[in-house]
XYZ file of C-alpha atoms in Angstrom:
708
model
C 19.518 -67.683 -21.533
C 18.979 -63.924 -23.901
C 16.892 -63.698 -27.218
C 19.905 -62.274 -30.655
C 17.985 -60.309 -32.772
C 19.033 -60.471 -36.709
C 19.350 -56.959 -38.787
C 18.631 -57.543 -42.161
C 21.098 -55.321 -44.158
C 20.987 -54.470 -48.082
C 23.757 -53.288 -49.664
C 23.422 -51.310 -52.020
C 26.558 -51.187 -53.907
C 26.897 -53.636 -56.335
C 29.386 -56.702 -55.968
C 31.650 -57.623 -59.101
C 29.485 -61.617 -59.204
C 26.159 -60.691 -58.076
C 23.440 -57.624 -57.780
C 23.399 -57.677 -53.912
C 24.436 -58.359 -51.437
C 22.458 -59.288 -48.426
C 23.791 -59.743 -44.810
C 23.238 -60.747 -41.835
C 24.040 -58.809 -38.698
C 22.970 -60.881 -34.679
C 22.806 -57.728 -32.593
C 22.478 -59.290 -28.621
C 19.261 -57.417 -26.178
C 20.950 -55.610 -23.974
C 21.073 -56.522 -20.648
C 18.570 -55.559 -17.857
C 19.681 -52.727 -14.868
C 20.722 -54.314 -11.363
C 17.363 -53.768 -9.116
C 17.960 -50.661 -6.781
C 18.041 -52.208 -3.424
C 15.067 -51.688 -1.193
C 17.136 -49.564 1.666
C 18.274 -46.658 -1.926
C 13.707 -46.757 -2.439
C 12.919 -46.365 0.970
C 15.677 -43.601 1.830
C 14.804 -42.167 -0.828
C 10.320 -42.688 -0.191
C 11.489 -39.950 2.752
C 13.172 -37.962 2.542
C 10.558 -37.707 -0.741
C 7.278 -37.935 1.883
C 9.324 -35.555 4.252
C 10.791 -32.316 1.517
C 7.116 -33.035 -0.102
C 5.613 -29.351 0.381
C 2.406 -30.915 2.038
C 4.989 -32.275 4.826
C 6.242 -28.717 5.607
C 2.988 -27.602 5.465
C 1.173 -30.169 8.021
C 4.919 -29.376 9.918
C 5.223 -26.218 10.334
C 1.008 -25.886 11.357
C 1.166 -27.840 13.580
C 4.579 -26.095 15.804
C 2.647 -22.808 14.792
C -0.771 -23.784 16.566
C 2.272 -25.034 19.905
C 3.887 -21.704 19.913
C 1.077 -20.110 19.561
C -0.189 -21.702 23.407
C 3.346 -20.868 24.306
C 3.533 -17.060 23.320
C 0.020 -16.402 25.022
C 1.043 -17.392 27.826
C 3.932 -15.485 27.870
C 2.034 -12.682 26.944
C -0.300 -13.432 29.691
C 1.769 -13.384 32.220
C 3.410 -10.291 31.133
C 0.043 -8.544 31.510
C -0.588 -9.999 35.082
C 2.809 -8.790 36.331
C 2.046 -5.301 34.194
C -1.125 -5.217 36.689
C 0.251 -6.560 39.527
C 3.871 -4.361 39.211
C 4.724 -0.905 38.815
C 6.628 -2.054 35.840
C 4.929 -0.469 32.862
C 5.055 3.360 34.276
C 8.937 2.347 34.569
C 8.951 1.914 31.286
C 7.426 4.336 30.190
C 9.918 6.423 32.463
C 12.594 4.885 30.940
C 11.262 5.627 27.250
C 10.549 9.062 27.870
C 14.322 9.919 29.566
C 15.834 8.056 26.738
C 14.292 10.342 24.002
C 15.167 13.727 26.788
C 11.571 14.574 27.591
C 12.119 15.032 30.634
C 8.590 16.554 31.258
C 7.070 13.453 30.507
C 9.227 11.379 32.612
C 8.703 13.430 35.878
C 4.800 12.767 35.246
C 5.640 8.685 35.022
C 7.733 8.549 37.166
C 4.955 10.101 39.561
C 2.164 8.206 38.207
C 4.195 5.007 39.199
C 4.507 6.725 42.703
C 1.415 6.878 42.937
C 0.442 3.650 42.176
C 2.238 2.006 44.743
C 0.927 4.723 47.165
C -2.041 2.404 46.200
C -0.731 -0.586 46.430
C 0.394 -0.617 49.535
C -2.466 0.953 51.361
C -4.294 -1.979 49.724
C -1.788 -4.510 51.859
C -2.164 -2.916 55.025
C -5.522 -3.252 54.871
C -5.419 -7.084 54.415
C -3.709 -7.418 57.401
C -6.276 -5.911 58.962
C -9.058 -8.035 56.482
C -9.971 -11.216 58.319
C -10.724 -10.550 61.688
C -13.252 -8.426 60.735
C -13.824 -10.539 58.021
C -14.871 -13.549 60.614
C -16.859 -10.056 62.583
C -18.722 -9.809 59.608
C -19.776 -13.297 59.125
C -20.547 -14.405 62.471
C -23.501 -11.176 62.221
C -24.131 -12.033 59.095
C -24.851 -15.773 59.934
C -26.568 -14.530 63.569
C -29.126 -11.860 61.788
C -29.629 -15.354 59.039
C -30.144 -17.437 61.622
C -32.722 -15.565 63.124
C -34.532 -13.514 59.665
C -34.898 -17.165 58.896
C -36.507 -17.808 62.198
C -38.605 -15.043 62.978
C -39.821 -16.181 59.293
C -40.722 -19.727 61.144
C -42.622 -18.172 64.142
C -44.695 -15.965 61.287
C -45.992 -19.332 59.841
C -45.988 -20.592 62.977
C -48.894 -18.364 64.735
C -50.320 -18.164 60.255
C -50.916 -21.621 60.860
C -50.994 -22.900 64.194
C -48.411 -25.103 63.629
C -45.130 -24.849 65.973
C -43.322 -27.398 63.621
C -43.488 -24.440 60.833
C -41.289 -22.083 63.159
C -37.995 -24.511 62.459
C -39.809 -25.025 58.764
C -37.793 -22.063 56.742
C -34.385 -22.793 58.500
C -34.483 -26.369 57.558
C -35.200 -25.090 53.523
C -31.883 -23.060 53.338
C -30.443 -25.874 54.658
C -31.883 -28.214 51.957
C -30.692 -26.023 49.023
C -27.520 -25.799 50.654
C -27.073 -29.232 50.902
C -28.763 -29.128 46.936
C -25.728 -26.987 46.468
C -22.903 -28.733 47.579
C -24.229 -32.423 46.031
C -24.498 -29.794 42.118
C -20.832 -29.502 42.766
C -19.428 -32.454 43.847
C -21.895 -33.994 40.202
C -19.719 -30.508 38.393
C -16.267 -30.618 39.853
C -14.588 -33.770 38.411
C -15.522 -33.157 34.859
C -14.181 -29.345 36.062
C -11.485 -30.637 36.476
C -10.669 -32.421 33.959
C -11.978 -30.134 31.383
C -10.734 -26.477 32.583
C -6.804 -26.995 31.784
C -7.829 -27.508 27.887
C -9.882 -24.314 28.286
C -7.048 -22.775 30.198
C -4.838 -24.118 27.243
C -7.126 -22.844 25.023
C -7.289 -18.806 26.162
C -3.725 -18.661 25.864
C -3.794 -20.264 22.296
C -6.589 -17.381 21.332
C -4.238 -14.760 22.865
C -1.105 -16.187 20.918
C -3.531 -16.742 18.081
C -4.506 -13.449 17.766
C -0.682 -11.601 18.790
C 1.234 -13.615 16.058
C 2.887 -15.074 18.660
C 5.015 -16.947 16.404
C 8.919 -17.365 14.794
C 8.201 -15.815 11.653
C 9.150 -19.168 9.948
C 6.546 -21.162 11.527
C 3.358 -18.564 10.124
C 2.131 -18.931 6.356
C 3.398 -18.438 3.815
C 1.115 -14.835 3.063
C 2.067 -13.721 6.895
C 5.429 -14.775 6.565
C 6.060 -12.670 2.812
C 4.716 -9.587 4.071
C 3.702 -8.698 0.721
C 1.925 -5.315 1.455
C 1.563 -5.535 4.911
C -0.385 -2.800 7.293
C 1.877 -0.384 8.438
C 1.527 -0.529 12.887
C 3.987 0.960 14.740
C 5.561 -2.185 16.181
C 6.500 -3.299 12.305
C 7.967 0.526 11.965
C 9.902 0.161 15.313
C 11.052 -3.091 14.634
C 12.337 -1.080 10.770
C 14.446 1.493 12.726
C 16.191 -1.051 14.893
C 17.104 -2.673 12.179
C 18.253 -0.434 10.361
C 21.519 -0.688 11.191
C 22.089 2.262 13.262
C 24.091 1.419 16.182
C 22.117 5.052 18.500
C 19.100 3.927 16.641
C 19.160 0.614 18.272
C 20.346 0.772 21.366
C 18.222 3.439 22.311
C 15.431 1.784 21.641
C 16.362 -1.133 23.692
C 16.692 1.060 26.470
C 13.514 1.975 26.225
C 10.709 0.925 27.813
C 7.559 0.663 25.854
C 9.965 -0.669 23.453
C 10.365 3.075 21.034
C 7.010 3.109 20.953
C 7.013 7.072 22.482
C 9.264 8.064 19.060
C 6.494 7.561 16.763
C 3.313 10.137 16.011
C 0.197 9.093 15.009
C -0.212 6.741 11.157
C -2.138 8.632 9.309
C -3.677 8.031 6.029
C -1.924 10.242 3.074
C -3.973 8.460 0.383
C -2.366 5.413 -1.009
C -0.415 4.872 1.796
C 0.327 5.862 4.827
C 2.474 8.986 7.326
C 4.176 8.762 10.660
C 6.469 11.498 12.116
C 9.816 9.830 13.719
C 11.124 11.627 16.929
C 15.020 10.157 16.686
C 16.460 9.937 19.445
C 19.281 12.159 20.922
C 22.688 10.734 18.634
C 20.717 10.126 15.832
C 20.581 12.184 13.101
C 18.017 12.415 9.818
C 21.095 12.241 7.671
C 21.516 8.685 8.871
C 17.996 7.961 8.296
C 17.492 9.304 5.044
C 21.002 7.197 3.749
C 19.769 4.335 4.457
C 15.978 4.891 2.612
C 16.388 0.568 0.728
C 16.906 -0.725 4.187
C 14.129 0.556 5.727
C 12.107 -0.023 3.015
C 12.658 -3.056 2.892
C 12.276 -3.767 6.146
C 9.146 -2.119 5.794
C 8.380 -5.112 3.425
C 8.140 -2.243 0.765
C 10.825 -1.073 -2.483
C 12.603 1.324 -2.199
C 10.610 4.056 -4.247
C 7.502 3.076 -2.763
C 8.825 5.180 0.660
C 9.099 8.442 1.265
C 11.615 10.586 3.493
C 10.922 14.437 4.545
C 12.496 16.367 7.088
C 9.407 18.392 9.101
C 10.015 21.752 11.266
C 10.044 19.184 14.309
C 14.378 19.249 16.302
C 15.490 15.403 15.268
C 12.360 14.500 13.518
C 11.709 12.564 9.831
C 8.050 12.117 8.825
C 7.939 8.890 6.077
C 5.051 8.250 3.816
C 4.974 4.901 2.858
C 2.573 3.830 -0.038
C 0.395 1.023 -0.228
C 2.596 -1.776 -1.703
C 1.883 -1.135 -5.903
C -0.047 1.783 -4.872
C 2.210 4.060 -7.404
C 2.660 1.252 -9.907
C -1.134 2.599 -11.431
C -2.027 4.892 -13.507
C -4.257 8.029 -12.056
C -6.824 9.310 -14.029
C -6.643 11.877 -17.349
C -6.159 15.659 -17.023
C -9.100 18.036 -15.977
C -8.228 19.682 -19.609
C -9.344 16.635 -21.696
C -12.373 15.725 -19.203
C -13.629 19.399 -18.875
C -13.755 20.701 -22.463
C -14.819 24.091 -21.167
C -12.117 24.984 -18.980
C -10.483 27.830 -19.132
C -7.310 29.598 -17.704
C -6.457 33.186 -15.767
C -2.881 33.231 -15.879
C -2.922 35.522 -12.835
C -5.386 34.500 -10.128
C -5.895 30.398 -11.058
C -3.702 27.181 -10.918
C -2.388 24.140 -14.038
C -3.781 20.941 -13.390
C -0.625 19.418 -12.847
C -0.818 15.765 -12.075
C -1.644 14.675 -8.124
C 0.398 14.562 -4.834
C 1.542 11.155 -3.427
C -1.084 11.115 -0.775
C -4.120 11.320 -4.249
C -5.172 15.253 -3.911
C -4.827 17.464 -6.742
C -1.435 19.033 -7.272
C -1.570 22.741 -9.395
C 1.012 25.299 -9.912
C 0.780 28.652 -10.599
C 2.060 30.000 -12.811
C 1.645 34.160 -12.280
C 5.735 35.712 -12.625
C 6.700 32.163 -12.470
C 10.152 31.520 -14.349
C 10.478 27.579 -15.030
C 13.055 25.222 -15.115
C 12.089 21.198 -15.518
C 15.015 18.718 -15.825
C 15.406 15.012 -16.250
C 16.702 12.135 -17.902
C 15.931 11.804 -21.501
C 12.191 9.728 -22.326
C 10.631 10.682 -18.706
C 7.874 12.528 -19.372
C 9.559 16.306 -19.801
C 8.070 17.522 -22.805
C 4.632 16.113 -21.340
C 4.530 17.587 -18.237
C 6.232 21.469 -19.975
C 3.588 21.066 -22.904
C 0.568 20.969 -20.332
C 1.137 23.432 -18.898
C 1.206 26.504 -21.871
C -2.075 24.155 -23.252
C -3.730 25.437 -19.532
C -2.054 28.514 -19.769
C -3.544 29.602 -23.330
C -6.794 28.709 -23.042
C -6.166 32.552 -20.930
C -6.975 34.698 -24.509
C -3.942 37.397 -23.409
C -1.822 34.979 -22.898
C 1.248 35.098 -25.995
C 3.412 32.257 -26.251
C 7.051 32.272 -28.045
C 8.616 28.414 -28.513
C 11.513 26.767 -29.810
C 11.627 23.105 -29.705
C 15.452 22.276 -30.008
C 14.529 18.404 -31.244
C 10.755 18.536 -32.628
C 7.901 17.257 -33.087
C 6.351 17.604 -29.695
C 4.159 21.129 -30.001
C 2.764 20.113 -33.600
C 0.156 21.938 -31.765
C 1.233 25.016 -31.181
C 1.326 26.647 -35.301
C -1.187 28.985 -35.384
C -1.074 29.417 -31.715
C 2.284 30.326 -30.770
C 3.942 33.609 -32.436
C 7.104 32.149 -32.780
C 7.695 27.592 -33.454
C 11.131 26.986 -34.018
C 11.131 23.204 -34.653
C 14.907 21.380 -35.006
C 17.411 20.245 -33.406
C 20.390 22.184 -35.495
C 23.256 24.881 -35.605
C 20.413 26.830 -37.242
C 17.655 26.554 -35.229
C 19.681 27.457 -32.288
C 20.477 30.911 -34.362
C 17.107 31.007 -34.684
C 15.683 29.955 -31.359
C 18.224 32.516 -30.296
C 16.955 35.636 -32.100
C 13.572 34.483 -30.705
C 14.443 35.184 -27.304
C 16.576 38.248 -27.731
C 13.118 39.440 -29.217
C 12.043 39.077 -26.181
C 14.162 40.602 -24.491
C 13.401 44.000 -26.556
C 9.574 43.063 -25.719
C 10.808 43.459 -22.219
C 12.734 46.008 -21.880
C 9.960 48.317 -24.254
C 7.371 47.408 -21.519
C 9.778 48.864 -18.572
C 10.450 51.870 -20.527
C 6.590 52.108 -20.990
C 5.576 51.409 -17.404
C 8.514 54.506 -15.945
C 6.085 56.916 -18.656
C 2.622 55.332 -17.032
C 3.485 54.008 -13.693
C 1.102 51.130 -12.591
C 0.755 49.551 -16.366
C -0.358 46.393 -16.725
C 0.880 43.862 -19.793
C -0.642 40.403 -20.501
C 1.398 37.379 -19.920
C 4.470 36.456 -22.299
C 5.691 32.989 -22.102
C 9.284 32.681 -23.651
C 9.415 28.649 -23.919
C 12.727 26.519 -25.541
C 12.509 22.942 -25.355
C 15.947 20.717 -24.809
C 17.856 24.023 -23.960
C 20.560 22.443 -23.114
C 21.137 22.021 -27.224
C 21.020 25.726 -26.974
C 23.173 26.073 -24.222
C 25.778 23.632 -25.932
C 26.074 25.285 -29.766
C 29.125 26.128 -30.949
C 28.420 27.735 -33.883
C 29.688 31.587 -33.366
C 27.828 35.401 -35.162
C 29.123 37.548 -37.493
C 31.360 39.941 -35.077
C 32.204 35.973 -32.765
C 29.898 36.229 -30.287
C 28.887 32.677 -29.516
C 25.412 31.760 -29.503
C 26.116 29.312 -26.649
C 27.457 28.460 -24.234
C 28.013 29.766 -20.195
C 29.957 32.587 -20.126
C 28.645 36.539 -20.163
C 29.768 36.343 -24.391
C 27.201 33.174 -24.922
C 24.053 35.444 -26.468
C 21.770 32.635 -26.011
C 22.961 32.422 -22.308
C 22.990 36.809 -21.301
C 19.123 36.682 -23.112
C 18.453 34.185 -20.436
C 19.528 36.080 -17.193
C 18.200 38.942 -18.553
C 15.016 38.062 -18.930
C 15.592 36.423 -15.285
C 16.107 39.405 -14.146
C 14.059 41.524 -15.595
C 11.167 39.995 -16.852
C 8.640 39.237 -14.492
C 7.852 42.698 -12.983
C 6.278 43.261 -16.552
C 5.280 39.719 -17.045
C 7.544 38.245 -19.259
C 8.076 35.001 -18.919
C 10.828 32.398 -18.916
C 10.047 28.287 -19.837
C 13.267 25.986 -20.039
C 13.964 22.681 -20.595
C 16.499 20.493 -20.559
C 17.725 17.316 -19.958
C 20.978 15.268 -17.715
C 21.470 18.741 -16.434
C 25.643 19.509 -15.835
C 27.323 22.041 -15.311
C 28.162 22.954 -19.568
C 24.323 22.145 -19.843
C 22.370 24.357 -17.426
C 24.595 26.944 -15.933
C 24.603 27.503 -12.070
C 22.883 31.746 -13.032
C 19.806 30.525 -15.402
C 18.794 27.617 -13.355
C 19.534 29.672 -9.352
C 17.202 31.623 -11.774
C 13.354 29.896 -11.926
C 10.847 30.135 -9.031
C 9.413 27.100 -10.316
C 11.787 24.141 -10.313
C 11.229 20.634 -10.787
C 13.124 17.393 -12.405
C 11.778 14.126 -12.859
C 13.980 10.773 -12.866
C 17.897 11.860 -12.212
C 20.812 9.830 -11.880
C 22.558 10.868 -9.422
C 22.401 12.959 -5.673
C 24.495 15.681 -7.560
C 22.617 16.199 -10.472
C 19.498 16.355 -8.554
C 21.107 19.373 -6.611
C 21.699 21.294 -9.514
C 17.892 20.352 -10.901
C 16.140 21.682 -7.108
C 18.509 23.682 -5.340
C 20.592 22.263 -2.084
C 17.718 23.158 -0.145
C 15.339 21.272 -1.341
C 17.820 17.987 -1.303
C 18.872 18.830 2.128
C 14.581 18.521 3.021
C 14.571 15.081 1.577
C 14.279 15.675 -2.198
C 15.343 12.881 -3.315
C 14.348 12.630 -8.070
C 18.184 10.793 -8.146
C 15.931 7.827 -6.471
C 12.905 8.079 -9.014
C 13.178 4.537 -10.999
C 14.113 5.871 -14.828
C 11.597 3.925 -17.094
C 9.674 2.981 -14.777
C 7.943 7.142 -12.687
C 8.076 8.103 -15.974
C 6.089 11.675 -15.159
C 6.650 12.307 -11.955
C 8.406 14.952 -10.803
C 9.386 16.696 -7.509
C 9.069 20.201 -7.400
C 9.760 23.336 -5.739
C 7.647 25.825 -6.186
C 5.669 28.476 -3.927
C 3.527 28.763 -6.417
C 1.649 25.433 -5.507
C 0.909 23.877 -2.111
C 2.979 22.025 -0.098
C 3.108 19.846 2.986
C 4.119 22.367 6.725
C 7.495 21.934 7.252
C 8.368 20.419 3.533
C 10.530 22.116 0.666
C 9.476 20.139 -2.159
C 6.879 17.434 -3.038
C 6.462 14.875 -5.840
C 3.920 15.175 -7.430
C 2.574 11.930 -10.372
C 1.926 14.287 -13.663
C -1.649 13.646 -16.111
C -0.175 12.153 -19.034
C -1.948 14.162 -22.306
C -1.358 12.073 -25.610
C -1.214 14.482 -28.573
C -4.318 13.671 -30.412
C -5.710 15.183 -26.458
C -3.032 18.338 -26.852
C -4.084 18.639 -30.437
C -8.088 19.471 -28.961
C -6.809 21.320 -26.206
C -5.012 24.155 -29.033
C -8.031 23.671 -31.079
C -10.383 25.318 -28.204
C -7.001 27.832 -27.295
C -7.024 29.021 -30.790
C -11.261 29.014 -30.978
C -10.600 31.453 -28.135
C -8.514 34.261 -30.198
C -9.210 35.869 -33.771
C -5.772 34.089 -35.144
C -2.463 33.758 -34.481
C 0.053 33.909 -37.229
C 3.170 31.990 -36.391
C 7.085 32.662 -37.477
C 9.224 29.181 -38.230
C 11.694 31.711 -39.136
C 13.153 34.925 -36.650
C 16.200 35.777 -38.704
C 18.780 38.183 -37.846
C 17.447 40.425 -40.244
C 16.422 43.340 -39.217
C 13.768 45.608 -41.659
C 15.414 48.493 -43.628
C 14.908 51.473 -42.188
C 15.957 54.738 -42.458
C 18.001 56.370 -39.180
C 17.827 60.340 -40.140
C 14.707 60.096 -41.535
C 12.769 57.909 -38.013
C 15.026 61.156 -35.991
C 13.461 63.596 -38.174
C 9.625 61.506 -38.367
C 10.183 61.253 -33.870
C 11.423 64.908 -33.375
C 7.960 66.124 -35.069
C 7.746 69.992 -34.939
C 9.887 69.925 -31.932
C 12.737 72.300 -31.908
C 14.488 69.478 -29.676
C 14.277 66.886 -27.768
C 16.369 65.157 -25.120
C 19.095 61.859 -26.413
C 16.680 59.106 -23.882
C 12.913 59.897 -24.924
C 14.762 60.008 -28.865
C 15.623 57.184 -27.841
C 11.989 55.672 -26.678
C 10.201 57.208 -29.570
C 12.409 55.464 -32.218
C 12.231 52.019 -30.300
C 8.391 52.802 -30.362
C 8.726 53.430 -33.726
C 10.013 50.281 -34.749
C 11.222 47.733 -31.870
C 12.841 46.069 -34.101
C 15.665 48.154 -35.872
C 15.214 50.688 -32.396
C 14.802 48.157 -29.615
C 18.228 47.503 -28.538
C 19.647 50.988 -29.189
C 21.982 53.162 -27.136
C 22.763 56.779 -27.212
C 25.947 55.582 -29.370
C 24.364 54.331 -31.697
C 21.917 57.557 -31.707
C 25.668 59.461 -31.613
C 27.117 57.762 -34.451
C 23.786 57.880 -37.105
C 24.191 61.374 -37.295
C 28.155 61.019 -36.566
C 28.724 59.673 -39.793
C 27.425 62.814 -41.021
C 29.190 65.490 -39.310
C 26.872 65.955 -36.787
C 25.866 64.791 -32.957
C 23.508 65.550 -29.891
C 24.751 68.501 -28.466
C 23.704 69.993 -24.776
C 21.111 72.009 -23.647
C 19.502 72.439 -20.518
C 23.340 70.270 -18.773
C 21.123 67.118 -21.236
C 22.470 65.891 -23.855
C 19.629 66.796 -26.961
C 18.955 66.189 -30.790
C 18.157 69.537 -32.326
C 16.061 69.287 -35.101
C 18.534 71.790 -37.398
C 21.264 68.811 -36.562
C 19.014 66.201 -38.208
C 17.850 67.934 -41.222
C 21.671 69.028 -42.130
C 23.175 65.632 -42.096
C 20.694 64.841 -44.452
C 21.585 67.271 -46.350
C 25.133 65.930 -45.987
C 24.677 62.353 -47.055
C 22.271 63.585 -50.192
C 25.569 65.641 -51.007
C 28.005 62.148 -51.254
C 25.285 60.625 -52.687
C 24.648 57.429 -50.230
C 21.825 57.043 -50.113
C 18.677 59.002 -51.702
C 17.140 62.457 -49.626
C 13.804 61.472 -47.837
C 10.406 63.024 -49.214
């Protein structure tokens, strides 16, 4: 009988009769749960024991070692069969034939024929060997007995005892009898132990070759994480790639596809192997299955790179060691070597490391540069590291527009122009900066025409976040847009002029831009860059915009880099960097230089110079000058000069005021006051007398004060 529990509850509300009322509540204790049947508990215990990890590991170990014996027997049988027959020659012949290599196929066929001929000779020799063997045994036995008897005779003569004649023969018989006795004793245990030794040998062969199903192997082997790349793994990965023609060709190859592979070479933090594809399989079919190939190789997608070497129907696979690409590379030599200087013409800027772990350095000499990628992938850091190396050459001048602001502060006092900010006003100033570079470029070109062979120091015009300039909608006073991608765009046309003629006089254009499209990075601008580099991008079409069709068709795939994880990793197409033979691009992991380190490098560059005044505003206003007085000044004492010479002298007198002048500007300045250039000996010339009269006419009208 269950016990009852009595609870006392005290009411807090006073009753009319009593101050408090106490009530008694009887709560029965719940009945105990019904016992679980024995068969249910037994089933649960058995299920737990069977599914326990220890049980699984034990069962897997038993199955694995048992299957090692079976696998070893299969391997031993195959080796024996290959050794006794011409099957291996047949396999190699079929593999070479399937690969289309008929010369090698003929060579293997010839080797197989030689093997068959040698085997036939051995078999014919066996037909005559029994008779020859019997004769040999009889002759040998007779000679042996005769020798023993002769030895006995010698012993008998020496001892003068006739019984010694048979002593050597009897000793030999007793020795043979001893051997028979030993064999009789050992034979029984040998028959009992022999099978176990044979099984042990088969187990050793099977365990060495891991001849067991994947489910029976240890967990570390089953996962395959970090598994070394071997020929069998590469062939299996290609076979399971999902290309029917490739799978069928590998099955038909007698060597299971091994003939497709070149040597597997250690390359930096991974390995590299060339794969010659069989007929009917194109390289693009392998390239398009990069993720599946990587997973078949027990790697992540970003740890496998596929490029196309010069050899036909060949893909080059670079497979990183598991997790190696997630390890950071070392600091830049610009940071570690405080004595480093630069040589713009002959030197190379240390930029990072390629996938093989070798130093990657870029030549900047007479090469326009374009770096693009998604936002926050390290574009500015990559561009800045090149600029910091360049300014360590004190002859290099930098004019810089940072259309985001804040990343290039260390260039203040080092760059002759530094514009920082994302507004339309900053774009206008950046446009004027680039146009001034065009003026300087034209001045250099004209100076070289007067003095052929003249050399000029490098002038690098850098625009970071250039997409802001291309997308700017503002127009000038004449209605000409600053941004855009048409021939009316001032920024676009200035960049095109530098691309067309700048490198001849060491005037270079470097641009960094985000997320390239035809709107924010016009085709004519991106095609004008000699060095094109890209960080992670979103699509293949963007990769083609960034690097060009040739590089992408050759295996360049910045769109397959991992945004946020592969920061600072660039795919580069340039003649200024060492690219492996047969490839059109190279992947480089760039050194990261933080703001403090960049400031220290910039301070070292400033110490190499006498002092640079940095302009932070570049406006459209020109220096106020008197054109007629300047024309008279450049004429000097000459009665006349050809108009082309006058324009050149005016440009040298004031580049800002007259650097963009044409014949029409010169003519207009004189026509306004009743004079103009006239022909002299068939060429247009400016006469001193005409200029003096124009000044006099201007003074008479009171439009300007006469020059002193």
